[in-house]
Coordinates of C-alpha atoms and ligand atoms in Angstrom, one line a residue:
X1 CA 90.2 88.3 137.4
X2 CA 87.0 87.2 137.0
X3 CA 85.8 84.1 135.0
X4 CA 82.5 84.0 132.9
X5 CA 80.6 80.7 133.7
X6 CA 78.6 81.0 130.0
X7 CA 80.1 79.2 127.4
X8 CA 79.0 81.6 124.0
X9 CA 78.4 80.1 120.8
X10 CA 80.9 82.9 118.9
X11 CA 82.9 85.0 120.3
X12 CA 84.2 88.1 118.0
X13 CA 87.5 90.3 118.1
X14 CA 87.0 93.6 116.6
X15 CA 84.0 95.6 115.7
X16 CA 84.9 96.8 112.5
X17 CA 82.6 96.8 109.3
X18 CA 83.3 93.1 108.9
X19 CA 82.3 91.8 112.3
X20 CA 79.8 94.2 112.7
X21 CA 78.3 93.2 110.1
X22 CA 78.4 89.6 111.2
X23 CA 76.9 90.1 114.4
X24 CA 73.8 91.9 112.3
X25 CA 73.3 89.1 110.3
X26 CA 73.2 86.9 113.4
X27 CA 70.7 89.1 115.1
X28 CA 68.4 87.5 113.0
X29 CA 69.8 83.7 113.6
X30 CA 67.9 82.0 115.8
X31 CA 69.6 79.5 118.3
X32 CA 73.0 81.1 117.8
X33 CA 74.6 83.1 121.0
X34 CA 77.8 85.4 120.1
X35 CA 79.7 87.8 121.9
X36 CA 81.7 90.6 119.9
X37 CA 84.8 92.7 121.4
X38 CA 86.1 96.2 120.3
X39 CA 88.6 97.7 121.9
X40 CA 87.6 101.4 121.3
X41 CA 84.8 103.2 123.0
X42 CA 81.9 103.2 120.1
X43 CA 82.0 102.1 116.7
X44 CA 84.6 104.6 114.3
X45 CA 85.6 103.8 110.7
X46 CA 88.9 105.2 109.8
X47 CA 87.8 108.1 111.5
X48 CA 91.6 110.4 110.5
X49 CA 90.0 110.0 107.2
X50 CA 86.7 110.8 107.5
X51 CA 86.9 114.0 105.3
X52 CA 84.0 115.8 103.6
X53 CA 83.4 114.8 100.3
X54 CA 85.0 111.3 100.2
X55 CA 82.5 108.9 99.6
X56 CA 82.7 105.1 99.2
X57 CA 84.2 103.3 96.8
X58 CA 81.5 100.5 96.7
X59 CA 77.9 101.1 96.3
X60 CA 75.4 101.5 99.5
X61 CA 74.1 98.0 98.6
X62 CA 77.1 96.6 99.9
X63 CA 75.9 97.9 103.7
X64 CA 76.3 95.4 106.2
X65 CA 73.5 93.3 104.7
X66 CA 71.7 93.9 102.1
X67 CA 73.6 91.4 99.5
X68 CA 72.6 88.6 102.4
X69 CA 69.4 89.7 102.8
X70 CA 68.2 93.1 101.8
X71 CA 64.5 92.7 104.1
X72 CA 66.9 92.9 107.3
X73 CA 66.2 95.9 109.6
X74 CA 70.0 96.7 109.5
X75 CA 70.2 97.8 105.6
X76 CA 71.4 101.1 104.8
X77 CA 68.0 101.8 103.3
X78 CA 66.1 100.9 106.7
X79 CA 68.9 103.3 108.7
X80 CA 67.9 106.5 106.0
X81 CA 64.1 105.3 106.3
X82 CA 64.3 105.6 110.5
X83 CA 66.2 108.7 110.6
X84 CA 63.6 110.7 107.7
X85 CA 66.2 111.2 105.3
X86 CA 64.3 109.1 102.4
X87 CA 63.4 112.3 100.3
X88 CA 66.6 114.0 100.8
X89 CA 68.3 110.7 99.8
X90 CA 65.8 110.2 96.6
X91 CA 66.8 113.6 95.4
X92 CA 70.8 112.8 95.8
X93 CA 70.6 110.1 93.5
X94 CA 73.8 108.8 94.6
X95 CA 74.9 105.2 94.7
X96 CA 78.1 106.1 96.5
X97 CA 77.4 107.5 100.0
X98 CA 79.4 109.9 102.1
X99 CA 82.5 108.1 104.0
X100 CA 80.8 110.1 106.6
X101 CA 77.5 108.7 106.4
X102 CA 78.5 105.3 106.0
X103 CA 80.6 105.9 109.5
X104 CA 76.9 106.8 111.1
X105 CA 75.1 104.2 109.6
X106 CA 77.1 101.8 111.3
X107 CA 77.3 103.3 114.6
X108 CA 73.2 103.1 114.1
X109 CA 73.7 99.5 113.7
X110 CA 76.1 99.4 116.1
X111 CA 74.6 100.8 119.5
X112 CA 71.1 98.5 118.4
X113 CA 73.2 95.4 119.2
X114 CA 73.6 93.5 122.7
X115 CA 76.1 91.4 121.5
X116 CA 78.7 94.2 120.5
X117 CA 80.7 95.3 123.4
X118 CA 82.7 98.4 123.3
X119 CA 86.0 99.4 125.5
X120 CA 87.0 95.7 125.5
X121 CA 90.5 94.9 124.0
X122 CA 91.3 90.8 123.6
X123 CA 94.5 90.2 124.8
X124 CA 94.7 86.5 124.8
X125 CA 93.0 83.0 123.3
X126 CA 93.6 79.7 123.9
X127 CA 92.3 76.4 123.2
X128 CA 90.7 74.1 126.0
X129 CA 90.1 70.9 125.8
X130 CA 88.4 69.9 128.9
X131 CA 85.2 67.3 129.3
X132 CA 84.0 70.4 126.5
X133 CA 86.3 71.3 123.9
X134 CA 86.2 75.4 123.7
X135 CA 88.2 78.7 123.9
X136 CA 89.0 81.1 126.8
X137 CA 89.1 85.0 125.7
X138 CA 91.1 87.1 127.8
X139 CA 89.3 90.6 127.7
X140 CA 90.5 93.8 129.3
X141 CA 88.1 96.3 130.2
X142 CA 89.8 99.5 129.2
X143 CA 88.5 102.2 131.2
X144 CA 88.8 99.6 134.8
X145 CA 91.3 97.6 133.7
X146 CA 89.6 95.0 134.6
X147 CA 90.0 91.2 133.0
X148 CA 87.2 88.9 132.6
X149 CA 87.7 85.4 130.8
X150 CA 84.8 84.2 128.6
X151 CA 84.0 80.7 127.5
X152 CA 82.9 80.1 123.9
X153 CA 82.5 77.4 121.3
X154 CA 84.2 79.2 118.2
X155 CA 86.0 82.3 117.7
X156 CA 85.7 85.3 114.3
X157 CA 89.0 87.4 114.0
X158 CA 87.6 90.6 112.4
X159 CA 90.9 92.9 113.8
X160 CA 90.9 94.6 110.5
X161 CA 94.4 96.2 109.6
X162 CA 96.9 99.2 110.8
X163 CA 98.8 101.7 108.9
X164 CA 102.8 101.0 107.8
X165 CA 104.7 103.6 108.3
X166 CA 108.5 102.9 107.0
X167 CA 111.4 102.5 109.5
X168 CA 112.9 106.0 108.6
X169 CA 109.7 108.0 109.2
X170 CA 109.9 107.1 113.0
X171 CA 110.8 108.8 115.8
X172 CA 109.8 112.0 115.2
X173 CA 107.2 114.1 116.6
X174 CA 103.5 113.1 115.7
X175 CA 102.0 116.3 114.3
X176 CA 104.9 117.1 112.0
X177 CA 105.7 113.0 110.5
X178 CA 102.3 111.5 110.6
X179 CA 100.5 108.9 108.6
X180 CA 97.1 110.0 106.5
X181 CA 95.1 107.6 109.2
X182 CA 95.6 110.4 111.8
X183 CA 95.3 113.2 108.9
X184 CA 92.1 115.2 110.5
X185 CA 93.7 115.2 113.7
X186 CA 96.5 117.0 112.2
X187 CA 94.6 119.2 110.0
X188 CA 94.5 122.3 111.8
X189 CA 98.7 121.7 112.2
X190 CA 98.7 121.6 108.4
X191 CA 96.7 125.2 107.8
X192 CA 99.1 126.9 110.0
X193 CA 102.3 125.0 108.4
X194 CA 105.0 126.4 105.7
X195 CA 105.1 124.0 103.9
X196 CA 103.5 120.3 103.3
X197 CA 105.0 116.8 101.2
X198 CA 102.6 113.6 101.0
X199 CA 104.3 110.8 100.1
X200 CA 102.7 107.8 98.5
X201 CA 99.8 107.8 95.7
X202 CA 97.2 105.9 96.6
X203 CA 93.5 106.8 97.4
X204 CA 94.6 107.9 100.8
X205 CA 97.3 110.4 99.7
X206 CA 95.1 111.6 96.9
X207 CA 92.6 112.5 98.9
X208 CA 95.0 113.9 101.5
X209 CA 96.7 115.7 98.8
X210 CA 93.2 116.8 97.3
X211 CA 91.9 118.3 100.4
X212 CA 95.1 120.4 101.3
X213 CA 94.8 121.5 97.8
X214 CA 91.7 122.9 98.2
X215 CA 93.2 124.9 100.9
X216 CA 96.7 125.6 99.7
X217 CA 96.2 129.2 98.1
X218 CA 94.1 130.7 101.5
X219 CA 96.7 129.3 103.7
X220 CA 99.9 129.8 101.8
X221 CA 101.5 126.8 102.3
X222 CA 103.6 124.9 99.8
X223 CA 102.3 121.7 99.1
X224 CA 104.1 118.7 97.5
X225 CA 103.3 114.9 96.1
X226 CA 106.2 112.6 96.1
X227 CA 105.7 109.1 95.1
X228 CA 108.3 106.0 93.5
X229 CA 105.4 105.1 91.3
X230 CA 105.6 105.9 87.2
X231 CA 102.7 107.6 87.6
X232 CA 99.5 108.7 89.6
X233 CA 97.7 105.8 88.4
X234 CA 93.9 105.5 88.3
X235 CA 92.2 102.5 90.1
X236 CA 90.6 100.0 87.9
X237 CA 87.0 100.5 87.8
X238 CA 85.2 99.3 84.9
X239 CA 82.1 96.7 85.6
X240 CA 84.1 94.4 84.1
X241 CA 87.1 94.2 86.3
X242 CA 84.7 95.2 89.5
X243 CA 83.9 91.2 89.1
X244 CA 87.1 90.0 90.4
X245 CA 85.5 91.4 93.9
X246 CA 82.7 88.4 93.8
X247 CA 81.6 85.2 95.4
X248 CA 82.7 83.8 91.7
X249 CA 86.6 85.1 91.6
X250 CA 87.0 84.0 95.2
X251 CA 86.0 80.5 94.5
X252 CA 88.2 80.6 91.0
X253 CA 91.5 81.7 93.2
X254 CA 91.0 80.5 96.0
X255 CA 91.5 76.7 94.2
X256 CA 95.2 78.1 92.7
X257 CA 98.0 76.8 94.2
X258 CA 100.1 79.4 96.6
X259 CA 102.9 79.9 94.5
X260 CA 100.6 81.0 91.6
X261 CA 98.3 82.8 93.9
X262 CA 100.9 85.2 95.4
X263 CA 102.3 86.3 91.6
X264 CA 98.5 86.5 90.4
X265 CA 98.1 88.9 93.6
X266 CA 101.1 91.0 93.2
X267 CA 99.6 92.1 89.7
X268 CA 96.5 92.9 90.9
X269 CA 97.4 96.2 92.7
X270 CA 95.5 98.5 90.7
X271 CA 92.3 96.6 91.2
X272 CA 92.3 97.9 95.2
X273 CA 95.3 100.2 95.0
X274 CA 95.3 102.9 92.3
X275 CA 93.5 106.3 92.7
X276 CA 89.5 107.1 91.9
X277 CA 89.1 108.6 88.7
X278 CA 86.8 111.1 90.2
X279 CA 89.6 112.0 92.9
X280 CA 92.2 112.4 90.2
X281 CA 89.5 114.6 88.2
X282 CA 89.3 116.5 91.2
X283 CA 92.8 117.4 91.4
X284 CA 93.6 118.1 88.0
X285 CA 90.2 120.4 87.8
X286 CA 91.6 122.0 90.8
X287 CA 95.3 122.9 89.3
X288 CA 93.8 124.0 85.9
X289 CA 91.9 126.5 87.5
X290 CA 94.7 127.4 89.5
X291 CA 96.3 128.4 86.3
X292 CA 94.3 130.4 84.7
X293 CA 96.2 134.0 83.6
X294 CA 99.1 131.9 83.4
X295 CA 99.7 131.8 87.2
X296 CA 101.6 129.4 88.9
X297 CA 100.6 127.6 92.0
X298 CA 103.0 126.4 94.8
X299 CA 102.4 123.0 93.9
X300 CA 104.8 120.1 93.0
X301 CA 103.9 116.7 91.8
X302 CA 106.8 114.3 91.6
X303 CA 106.7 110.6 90.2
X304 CA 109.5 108.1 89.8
X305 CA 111.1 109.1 93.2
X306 CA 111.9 107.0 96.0
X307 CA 112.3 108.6 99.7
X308 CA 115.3 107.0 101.1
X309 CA 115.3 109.1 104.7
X310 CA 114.2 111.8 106.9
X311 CA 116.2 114.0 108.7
X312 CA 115.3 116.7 111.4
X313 CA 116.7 119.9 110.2
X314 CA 118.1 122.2 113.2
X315 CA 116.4 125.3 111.9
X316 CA 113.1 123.2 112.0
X317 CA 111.3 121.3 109.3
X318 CA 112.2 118.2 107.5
X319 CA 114.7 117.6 104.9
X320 CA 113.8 114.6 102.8
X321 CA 116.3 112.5 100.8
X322 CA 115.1 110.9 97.7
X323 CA 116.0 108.7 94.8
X324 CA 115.0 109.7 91.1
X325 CA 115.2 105.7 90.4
X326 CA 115.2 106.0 86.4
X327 CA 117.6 108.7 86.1
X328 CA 119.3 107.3 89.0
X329 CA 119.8 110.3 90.6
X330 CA 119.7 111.5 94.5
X331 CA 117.7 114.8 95.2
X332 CA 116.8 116.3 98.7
X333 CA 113.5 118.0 99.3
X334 CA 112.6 120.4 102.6
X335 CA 109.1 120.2 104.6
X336 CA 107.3 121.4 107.5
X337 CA 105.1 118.5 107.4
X338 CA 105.1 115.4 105.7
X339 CA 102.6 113.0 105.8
X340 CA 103.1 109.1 104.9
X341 CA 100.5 107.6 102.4
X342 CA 101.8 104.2 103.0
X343 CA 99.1 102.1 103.1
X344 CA 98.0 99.7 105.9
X345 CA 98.8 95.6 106.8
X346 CA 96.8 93.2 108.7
X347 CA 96.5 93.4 112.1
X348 CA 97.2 90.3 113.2
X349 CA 97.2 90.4 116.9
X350 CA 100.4 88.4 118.8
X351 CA 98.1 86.2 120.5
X352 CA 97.5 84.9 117.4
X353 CA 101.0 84.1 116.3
X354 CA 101.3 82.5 120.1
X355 CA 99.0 80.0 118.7
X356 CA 101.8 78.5 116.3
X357 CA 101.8 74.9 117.5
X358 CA 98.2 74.6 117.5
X359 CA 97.5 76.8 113.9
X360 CA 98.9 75.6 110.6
X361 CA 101.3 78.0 109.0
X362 CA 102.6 78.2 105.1
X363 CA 106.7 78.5 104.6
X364 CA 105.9 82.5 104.7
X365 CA 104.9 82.7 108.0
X366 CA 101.0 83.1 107.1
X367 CA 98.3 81.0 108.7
X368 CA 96.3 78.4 106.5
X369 CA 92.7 79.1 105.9
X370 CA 89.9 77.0 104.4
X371 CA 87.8 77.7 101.8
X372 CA 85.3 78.8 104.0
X373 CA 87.3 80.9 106.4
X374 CA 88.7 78.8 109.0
X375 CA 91.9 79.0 110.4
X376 CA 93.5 75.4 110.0
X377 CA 94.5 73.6 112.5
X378 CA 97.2 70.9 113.6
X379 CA 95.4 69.9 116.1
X380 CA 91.5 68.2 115.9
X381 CA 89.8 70.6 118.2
X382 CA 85.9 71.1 117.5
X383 CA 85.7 74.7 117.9
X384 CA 86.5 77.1 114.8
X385 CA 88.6 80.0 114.7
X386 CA 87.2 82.0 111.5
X387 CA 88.8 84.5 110.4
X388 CA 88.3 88.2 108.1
X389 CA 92.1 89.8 107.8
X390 CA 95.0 88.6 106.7
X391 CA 93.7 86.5 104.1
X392 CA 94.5 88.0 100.5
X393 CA 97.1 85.6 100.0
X394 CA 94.2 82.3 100.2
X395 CA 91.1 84.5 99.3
X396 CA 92.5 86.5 96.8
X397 CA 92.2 90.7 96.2
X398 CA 89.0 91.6 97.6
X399 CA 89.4 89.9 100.7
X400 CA 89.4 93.7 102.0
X401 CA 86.4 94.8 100.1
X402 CA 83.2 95.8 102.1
X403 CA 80.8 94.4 99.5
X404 CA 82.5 90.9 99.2
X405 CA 82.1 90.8 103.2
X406 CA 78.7 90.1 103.2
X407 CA 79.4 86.8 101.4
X408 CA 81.9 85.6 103.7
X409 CA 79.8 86.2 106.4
X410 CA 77.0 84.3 104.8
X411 CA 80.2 81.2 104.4
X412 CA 80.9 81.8 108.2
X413 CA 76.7 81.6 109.6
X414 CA 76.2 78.5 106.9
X415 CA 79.3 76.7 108.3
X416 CA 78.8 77.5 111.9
X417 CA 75.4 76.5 112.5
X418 CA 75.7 73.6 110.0
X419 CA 72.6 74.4 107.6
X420 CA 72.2 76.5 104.7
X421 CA 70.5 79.7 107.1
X422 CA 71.7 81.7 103.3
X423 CA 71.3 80.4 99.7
X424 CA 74.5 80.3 98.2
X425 CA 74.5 82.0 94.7
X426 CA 77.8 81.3 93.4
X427 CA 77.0 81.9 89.2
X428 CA 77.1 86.0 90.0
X429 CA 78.6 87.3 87.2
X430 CA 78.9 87.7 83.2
X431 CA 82.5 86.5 82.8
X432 CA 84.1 82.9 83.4
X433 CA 87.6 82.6 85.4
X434 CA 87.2 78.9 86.0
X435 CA 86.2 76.8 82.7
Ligands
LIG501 C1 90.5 105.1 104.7 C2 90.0 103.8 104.1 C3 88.9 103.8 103.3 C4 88.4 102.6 102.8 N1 87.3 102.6 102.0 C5 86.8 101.5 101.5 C6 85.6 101.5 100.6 O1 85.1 102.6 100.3 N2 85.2 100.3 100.2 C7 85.8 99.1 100.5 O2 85.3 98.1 100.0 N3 86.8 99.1 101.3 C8 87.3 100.2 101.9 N4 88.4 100.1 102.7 C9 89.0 98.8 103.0 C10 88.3 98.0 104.2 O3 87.2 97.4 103.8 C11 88.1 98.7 105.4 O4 89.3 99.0 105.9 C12 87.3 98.0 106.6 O5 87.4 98.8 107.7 C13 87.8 96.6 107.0 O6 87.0 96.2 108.1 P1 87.5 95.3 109.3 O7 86.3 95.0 110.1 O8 88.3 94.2 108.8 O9 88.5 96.2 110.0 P2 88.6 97.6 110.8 O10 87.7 98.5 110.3 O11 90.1 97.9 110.8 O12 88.2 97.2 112.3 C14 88.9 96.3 113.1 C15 88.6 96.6 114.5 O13 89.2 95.6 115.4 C16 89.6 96.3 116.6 N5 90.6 95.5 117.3 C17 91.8 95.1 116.8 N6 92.4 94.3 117.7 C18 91.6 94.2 118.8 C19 91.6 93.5 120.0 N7 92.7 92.8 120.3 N8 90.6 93.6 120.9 C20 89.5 94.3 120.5 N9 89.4 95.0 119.4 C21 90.4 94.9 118.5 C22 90.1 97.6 116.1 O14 90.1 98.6 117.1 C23 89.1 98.0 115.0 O15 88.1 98.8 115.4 C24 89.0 101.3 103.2 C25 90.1 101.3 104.0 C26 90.6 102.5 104.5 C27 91.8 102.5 105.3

């Protein structure tokens, strides 16, 4: 094992959009050293959903960072400029970018910065307290298997999240039960099946659902939607709700007490969790013309029903039991394939939850944060361990939204190097939560 003799300023876990974007920012911070870790090879943003045509769902202003500091030479703008796509993007006229394009702006960012390190996975931290107060970061090269132990002052959690699949979808084999995060590596499985069932309805299984129905006359398969849900609900998007995902709303909830904060949350599902309105356009465009002449595709759209369980039918394929849960009725349903559109949950990693005599925990088992993004400790140790996931329940419902990201990694600089390095705006939109 080897042991790093530097002592970094920050040290990061994860290279995802949030810690990227972090580590751009600090590019340009003078006097700041930090170190980021990702455990995969390069930089790769949901790629099993990466599928043409789905485009963001926040504006290309809210790149890595622009809404800190839009002269920085890692904007979104700057990345079309350098690769001579400015005309081409002009003429698009687009405010929401390919999913695709997003992807490849950030692995531009990416590969321009020392202090990301790829094929790295963190497998331990722990706090020091020596004649210097710091961390130790266990990393495992994952191509040598080698371990190195770094040194550093403060530590950013950016290890994003990972998808849920329910107990009774387990177990089975991985190109016939899959989740929508490994969709296009299953596509090709999916064109040659009999039939098809997605299950869930957000954004995820409506795109899932869209593409296959794109395909679902020219391959001949049967394709289903089941989902407990009332209905294929549509995200809310007006401008006016989009404010709840500002510097403003965080501020307002973030003051609530828990109790309140975790009903206010669960009613906020439709602000992150609903479906597009231009996906659910889509779909609907789709089966009308499917119609036309009074034809009838193999399609089958069903709301109010709960899967209960999976079983592995002898003769091949899936039989599926579900709950109609208004009628209160039991139904089966047979697939080929079904894919789970179950959504994700932090990733927070175990080395984390190791930590629980040092980190402060509330009565469900989540860690305390502060205002501006620290984990809180019990004990008085200088060094800071900020922190991106896992924090909807202190900073509210867009603690997952790519825009708001660049604000809370304006919070992190500001706090770690002890000087306002960005203004602080907080008056950033029309409507008042606070009074
Ligand atoms: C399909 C999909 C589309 C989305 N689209 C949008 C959108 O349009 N707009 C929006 O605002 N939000 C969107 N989101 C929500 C969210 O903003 C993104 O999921 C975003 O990727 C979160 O960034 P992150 O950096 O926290 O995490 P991630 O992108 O999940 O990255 C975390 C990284 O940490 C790494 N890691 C984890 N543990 C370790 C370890 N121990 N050592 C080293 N590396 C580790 C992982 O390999 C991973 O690369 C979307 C989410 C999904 C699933």
């Amino acid at each position: 094992m080897e042991q790093h003799e530097k002592v970094f300023d920050l040290i990061g876990v994860g290279v995802g959009p949030f810690n990227l974007g972090l580590a751009a920012l600090l590019d340009e911070v003078d006097g700041v050293e930090p170190l980021f870790f990702e455990q995969n090879d390069e930089f790769d943003w949901h790629p099993g959903m990466l599928i043409e045509g789905t485009k963001m769902q926040v504006p290309f202003i809210a790149d890595l960072v622009t809404m800190a500091d839009p002269t920085n030479k890692y904007s979104f703008l700057n990345y079309i400029s350098k690769n001579e796509r400015m005309y081409q993007f002009y003429f698009l006229q687009r405010l929401d970018i390919p999913r695709r394009e997003y992807n490849d702006y950030c692995q531009w960012v990416s590969r321009q910065l020392n202090s990301c390190q790829f094929g790295k996975r963190v497998t331990n931290i722990r706090p020091v307290r020596d004649n210097e107060q710091y961390y130790e970061v266990t990393v495992v090269d994952t191509k040598t298997e080698e371990t190195t132990v770094y040194r550093s002052k403060n530590l950013v959690m950016g290890t994003g999240s990972t998808p849920v699949m329910p107990k009774s979808f387990q177990g089975f084999p991985e190109d016939e039960v899959f989740h929508t995060a490994d969709f296009l590596p299953n596509h090709d499985r999916c064109r040659n099946a009999n039939s098809i069932t997605v299950i869930g309805s957000g954004q995820s299984a409506a795109e899932t659902f869209r593409e296959l129905l794109k395909e679902q006359k020219e391959c001949g398969f049967r394709l289903d939607w089941i989902t407990r849900s009332p209905g294929f609900a549509s995200m809310e998007e007006s401008k006016l709700s989009l404010e709840h995902f500002s510097p403003d709303y965080v501020n307002y909830f973030y003051q609530l007490p828990q109790e309140q904060k975790d009903e206010i949350f669960a009613t906020q599902g439709l602000y992150y969790k609903g479906i597009s309105n231009h996906t659910i356009n889509d779909i609907y465009n789709l089966l009308y013309e499917y119609s036309v002449g009074g034809k009838e595709a193999d399609v089958g759209m069903q709301v109010l029903s709960e899967v209960k369980d999976l079983k592995k039918k002898a003769d091949g394929g899936y039989e599926i039991d579900c709950y109609h849960w208004q009628k209160q009725e039991a139904f089966t349903h047979e697939s080929d394939i079904v894919i789970s559109a179950t959504g994700y949950k932090p990733h927070v990693p175990d080395f984390v939850h190791e930590l629980s005599d040092f980190l402060e925990w509330d009565e469900k088992g989540r860690y305390k944060v502060t205002k501006d993004y620290r984990l809180k400790k019990q004990e008085d140790l200088q060094g800071e361990i900020y922190v991106h996931s896992g924090i909807s329940h202190t900073h509210g419902v867009g603690s997952t939204n790519l825009g708001l990201s660049v604000h809370r990694n304006k919070v992190i600089i500001n706090q770690l190097v002890g000087r306002e390095v960005f203004p602080m705006n907080e008056k950033t939109i029309f409507q008042s939560f606070d009074i």
